[in-house]
PDB file of C-alpha atoms in Angstrom:
ATOM      1  CA  MET O   1     -16.900 -15.145 -14.863  1.00 82.00           C
ATOM      2  CA  ASN O   2     -16.437 -18.879 -14.553  1.00 87.00           C
ATOM      3  CA  ARG O   3     -18.125 -21.345 -12.233  1.00 91.00           C
ATOM      4  CA  ASP O   4     -15.422 -21.171  -9.531  1.00 90.00           C
ATOM      5  CA  GLN O   5     -15.623 -17.392  -9.369  1.00 91.00           C
ATOM      6  CA  PHE O   6     -19.406 -17.500  -9.071  1.00 92.00           C
ATOM      7  CA  ARG O   7     -19.422 -20.214  -6.391  1.00 93.00           C
ATOM      8  CA  GLY O   8     -16.602 -18.528  -4.480  1.00 92.00           C
ATOM      9  CA  ALA O   9     -18.352 -15.158  -4.465  1.00 93.00           C
ATOM     10  CA  SER O  10     -21.652 -16.715  -3.347  1.00 93.00           C
ATOM     11  CA  ARG O  11     -19.911 -18.713  -0.590  1.00 92.00           C
ATOM     12  CA  HIS O  12     -18.117 -15.569   0.571  1.00 93.00           C
ATOM     13  CA  LEU O  13     -21.426 -13.674   0.776  1.00 93.00           C
ATOM     14  CA  LYS O  14     -23.023 -16.605   2.586  1.00 93.00           C
ATOM     15  CA  GLY O  15     -20.169 -16.528   5.110  1.00 93.00           C
ATOM     16  CA  ARG O  16     -20.599 -12.796   5.668  1.00 93.00           C
ATOM     17  CA  ALA O  17     -24.295 -13.324   6.284  1.00 94.00           C
ATOM     18  CA  GLN O  18     -23.574 -16.191   8.696  1.00 93.00           C
ATOM     19  CA  SER O  19     -21.028 -14.095  10.586  1.00 92.00           C
ATOM     20  CA  ALA O  20     -23.437 -11.180  10.829  1.00 93.00           C
ATOM     21  CA  LEU O  21     -26.290 -13.422  11.959  1.00 92.00           C
ATOM     22  CA  GLY O  22     -24.017 -15.099  14.521  1.00 91.00           C
ATOM     23  CA  GLY O  23     -23.030 -11.672  15.849  1.00 91.00           C
ATOM     24  CA  VAL O  24     -26.664 -10.569  16.125  1.00 92.00           C
ATOM     25  CA  THR O  25     -27.804 -13.797  17.801  1.00 91.00           C
ATOM     26  CA  GLY O  26     -24.656 -14.156  19.924  1.00 90.00           C
ATOM     27  CA  ASP O  27     -23.818 -17.597  18.462  1.00 90.00           C
ATOM     28  CA  PRO O  28     -19.988 -17.892  18.259  1.00 91.00           C
ATOM     29  CA  ALA O  29     -20.127 -21.219  16.364  1.00 92.00           C
ATOM     30  CA  ARG O  30     -22.164 -19.598  13.595  1.00 92.00           C
ATOM     31  CA  GLN O  31     -19.716 -16.693  13.489  1.00 91.00           C
ATOM     32  CA  VAL O  32     -16.789 -19.115  13.102  1.00 93.00           C
ATOM     33  CA  ARG O  33     -18.595 -21.080  10.365  1.00 93.00           C
ATOM     34  CA  GLY O  34     -19.292 -17.768   8.629  1.00 93.00           C
ATOM     35  CA  ALA O  35     -15.637 -16.736   8.824  1.00 93.00           C
ATOM     36  CA  VAL O  36     -14.571 -20.138   7.462  1.00 94.00           C
ATOM     37  CA  ASN O  37     -17.035 -19.801   4.569  1.00 92.00           C
ATOM     38  CA  GLN O  38     -15.794 -16.273   3.869  1.00 93.00           C
ATOM     39  CA  VAL O  39     -12.166 -17.418   3.649  1.00 94.00           C
ATOM     40  CA  ALA O  40     -13.032 -20.524   1.610  1.00 94.00           C
ATOM     41  CA  GLY O  41     -15.215 -18.462  -0.730  1.00 93.00           C
ATOM     42  CA  GLY O  42     -12.450 -15.906  -1.205  1.00 93.00           C
ATOM     43  CA  ALA O  43      -9.959 -18.651  -1.967  1.00 94.00           C
ATOM     44  CA  GLN O  44     -12.308 -20.308  -4.465  1.00 92.00           C
ATOM     45  CA  TYR O  45     -12.969 -16.936  -6.126  1.00 93.00           C
ATOM     46  CA  ALA O  46      -9.209 -16.273  -6.379  1.00 94.00           C
ATOM     47  CA  TYR O  47      -8.704 -19.732  -7.885  1.00 93.00           C
ATOM     48  CA  GLY O  48     -11.410 -19.001 -10.452  1.00 92.00           C
ATOM     49  CA  ARG O  49      -9.774 -15.703 -11.388  1.00 93.00           C
ATOM     50  CA  ALA O  50      -6.370 -17.384 -11.737  1.00 94.00           C
ATOM     51  CA  ARG O  51      -7.859 -20.128 -13.895  1.00 92.00           C
ATOM     52  CA  ASP O  52      -9.632 -17.538 -16.050  1.00 92.00           C
ATOM     53  CA  ARG O  53      -6.385 -15.609 -16.475  1.00 92.00           C
ATOM     54  CA  ALA O  54      -4.492 -18.797 -17.370  1.00 92.00           C
ATOM     55  CA  GLU O  55      -7.076 -19.587 -20.048  1.00 92.00           C
ATOM     56  CA  ASP O  56      -6.697 -16.062 -21.431  1.00 91.00           C
ATOM     57  CA  LEU O  57      -2.915 -16.441 -21.517  1.00 93.00           C
ATOM     58  CA  ALA O  58      -3.211 -19.799 -23.263  1.00 93.00           C
ATOM     59  CA  GLN O  59      -5.504 -18.252 -25.866  1.00 93.00           C
ATOM     60  CA  ASP O  60      -3.069 -15.368 -26.356  1.00 92.00           C
ATOM     61  CA  GLY O  61      -0.242 -17.879 -26.746  1.00 92.00           C
ATOM     62  CA  ARG O  62      -2.160 -19.763 -29.428  1.00 92.00           C
ATOM     63  CA  TYR O  63      -2.813 -16.478 -31.222  1.00 93.00           C
ATOM     64  CA  LEU O  64       0.870 -15.501 -31.030  1.00 93.00           C
ATOM     65  CA  VAL O  65       1.950 -18.891 -32.355  1.00 93.00           C
ATOM     66  CA  GLY O  66      -0.370 -18.420 -35.321  1.00 92.00           C
ATOM     67  CA  GLU O  67       1.008 -14.944 -35.972  1.00 93.00           C
ATOM     68  CA  VAL O  68       4.603 -16.160 -35.797  1.00 93.00           C
ATOM     69  CA  ARG O  69       3.780 -19.022 -38.151  1.00 92.00           C
ATOM     70  CA  ASP O  70       2.184 -16.620 -40.647  1.00 92.00           C
ATOM     71  CA  ARG O  71       5.041 -14.132 -40.481  1.00 92.00           C
ATOM     72  CA  ALA O  72       7.660 -16.867 -40.798  1.00 93.00           C
ATOM     73  CA  GLY O  73       5.845 -18.203 -43.852  1.00 91.00           C
ATOM     74  CA  ASN O  74       5.850 -14.725 -45.367  1.00 92.00           C
ATOM     75  CA  LEU O  75       9.564 -14.308 -44.650  1.00 93.00           C
ATOM     76  CA  ILE O  76      10.332 -17.677 -46.204  1.00 93.00           C
ATOM     77  CA  GLU O  77       8.335 -16.790 -49.303  1.00 92.00           C
ATOM     78  CA  ASP O  78      10.098 -13.408 -49.515  1.00 93.00           C
ATOM     79  CA  GLY O  79      13.463 -15.170 -49.174  1.00 93.00           C
ATOM     80  CA  ARG O  80      12.569 -17.584 -51.968  1.00 92.00           C
ATOM     81  CA  GLY O  81      11.610 -14.665 -54.198  1.00 92.00           C
ATOM     82  CA  PHE O  82      14.886 -12.920 -53.396  1.00 94.00           C
ATOM     83  CA  ALA O  83      16.853 -16.110 -54.124  1.00 94.00           C
ATOM     84  CA  ARG O  84      15.074 -16.563 -57.478  1.00 94.00           C
ATOM     85  CA  HIS O  85      15.810 -12.959 -58.387  1.00 94.00           C
ATOM     86  CA  ALA O  86      19.487 -13.296 -57.362  1.00 95.00           C
ATOM     87  CA  ALA O  87      19.852 -16.523 -59.353  1.00 94.00           C
ATOM     88  CA  LYS O  88      18.319 -14.858 -62.401  1.00 94.00           C
ATOM     89  CA  ARG O  89      20.669 -11.866 -62.088  1.00 95.00           C
ATOM     90  CA  GLY O  90      23.676 -14.145 -61.572  1.00 94.00           C
ATOM     91  CA  THR O  91      22.795 -16.159 -64.673  1.00 94.00           C
ATOM     92  CA  THR O  92      22.377 -12.981 -66.703  1.00 94.00           C
ATOM     93  CA  TYR O  93      25.708 -11.529 -65.543  1.00 94.00           C
ATOM     94  CA  SER O  94      27.576 -14.784 -66.148  1.00 93.00           C
ATOM     95  CA  ARG O  95      26.206 -14.990 -69.696  1.00 93.00           C
ATOM     96  CA  GLN O  96      27.244 -11.384 -70.323  1.00 93.00           C
ATOM     97  CA  ALA O  97      30.753 -12.106 -68.971  1.00 89.00           C
ATOM     98  CA  ALA O  98      31.065 -15.234 -71.121  1.00 90.00           C
ATOM     99  CA  ARG O  99      29.933 -13.277 -74.198  1.00 91.00           C
ATOM    100  CA  TYR O 100      32.416 -10.481 -73.446  1.00 88.00           C
ATOM    101  CA  ALA O 101      35.255 -12.994 -72.965  1.00 87.00           C
ATOM    102  CA  ASP O 102      34.301 -14.721 -76.208  1.00 88.00           C
ATOM    103  CA  ASP O 103      34.161 -11.422 -78.124  1.00 90.00           C
ATOM    104  CA  HIS O 104      37.361 -10.018 -76.593  1.00 90.00           C
ATOM    105  CA  ARG O 105      39.616 -13.045 -76.328  1.00 89.00           C
ATOM    106  CA  ALA O 106      42.908 -11.171 -76.183  1.00 90.00           C
ATOM    107  CA  SER O 107      41.719  -8.873 -73.381  1.00 89.00           C
ATOM    108  CA  ALA O 108      40.228 -11.786 -71.430  1.00 88.00           C
ATOM    109  CA  LEU O 109      43.454 -13.820 -71.787  1.00 90.00           C
ATOM    110  CA  LEU O 110      45.575 -10.855 -70.718  1.00 91.00           C
ATOM    111  CA  GLY O 111      43.296 -10.209 -67.723  1.00 90.00           C
ATOM    112  CA  LEU O 112      43.354 -13.887 -66.722  1.00 90.00           C
ATOM    113  CA  ALA O 113      47.157 -13.922 -66.943  1.00 93.00           C
ATOM    114  CA  ALA O 114      47.359 -10.792 -64.758  1.00 94.00           C
ATOM    115  CA  VAL O 115      45.084 -12.344 -62.139  1.00 93.00           C
ATOM    116  CA  ALA O 116      47.074 -15.605 -62.160  1.00 94.00           C
ATOM    117  CA  PHE O 117      50.343 -13.664 -61.785  1.00 93.00           C
ATOM    118  CA  ALA O 118      48.912 -11.619 -58.865  1.00 94.00           C
ATOM    119  CA  VAL O 119      47.663 -14.738 -57.075  1.00 93.00           C
ATOM    120  CA  GLY O 120      51.001 -16.478 -57.564  1.00 91.00           C
ATOM    121  CA  TRP O 121      52.907 -13.449 -56.338  1.00 89.00           C
ATOM    122  CA  LEU O 122      50.695 -13.111 -53.239  1.00 91.00           C
ATOM    123  CA  ALA O 123      50.888 -16.837 -52.470  1.00 89.00           C
ATOM    124  CA  ARG O 124      54.699 -17.062 -52.683  1.00 87.00           C
ATOM    125  CA  PRO O 125      56.593 -17.580 -49.457  1.00 85.00           C
ATOM    126  CA  LYS O 126      58.240 -14.493 -47.965  1.00 78.00           C
ATOM    127  CA  ARG O 127      62.042 -14.445 -48.172  1.00 60.00           C
TER     128      ARG O 127
END
């Protein structure tokens, strides 16, 4: 409970007491002042509750921002690990392919010629 809620509730109670006392004594001015204090106290209490809720929402927002920042950092780190692993696998496979091509030159040359022929045949204009 913040200061506005406390003051609003006390002003509302004061207004109720004034209205009751004005009704008992037959003083309409006191009754009106009591009603005004009741309404003003209720409004101040509602303002205090709204302010308290806004502070809670701001705190929740700061917490969520921190969580998002942490999770994004974890995702970035996971992505870097995945990229390092993929680069390592790509390097390994390329070395194996180069070794195979070096050891089997005739097969590699025949395969390269077949691929070049297929690309040329697919790229030719239709007649």
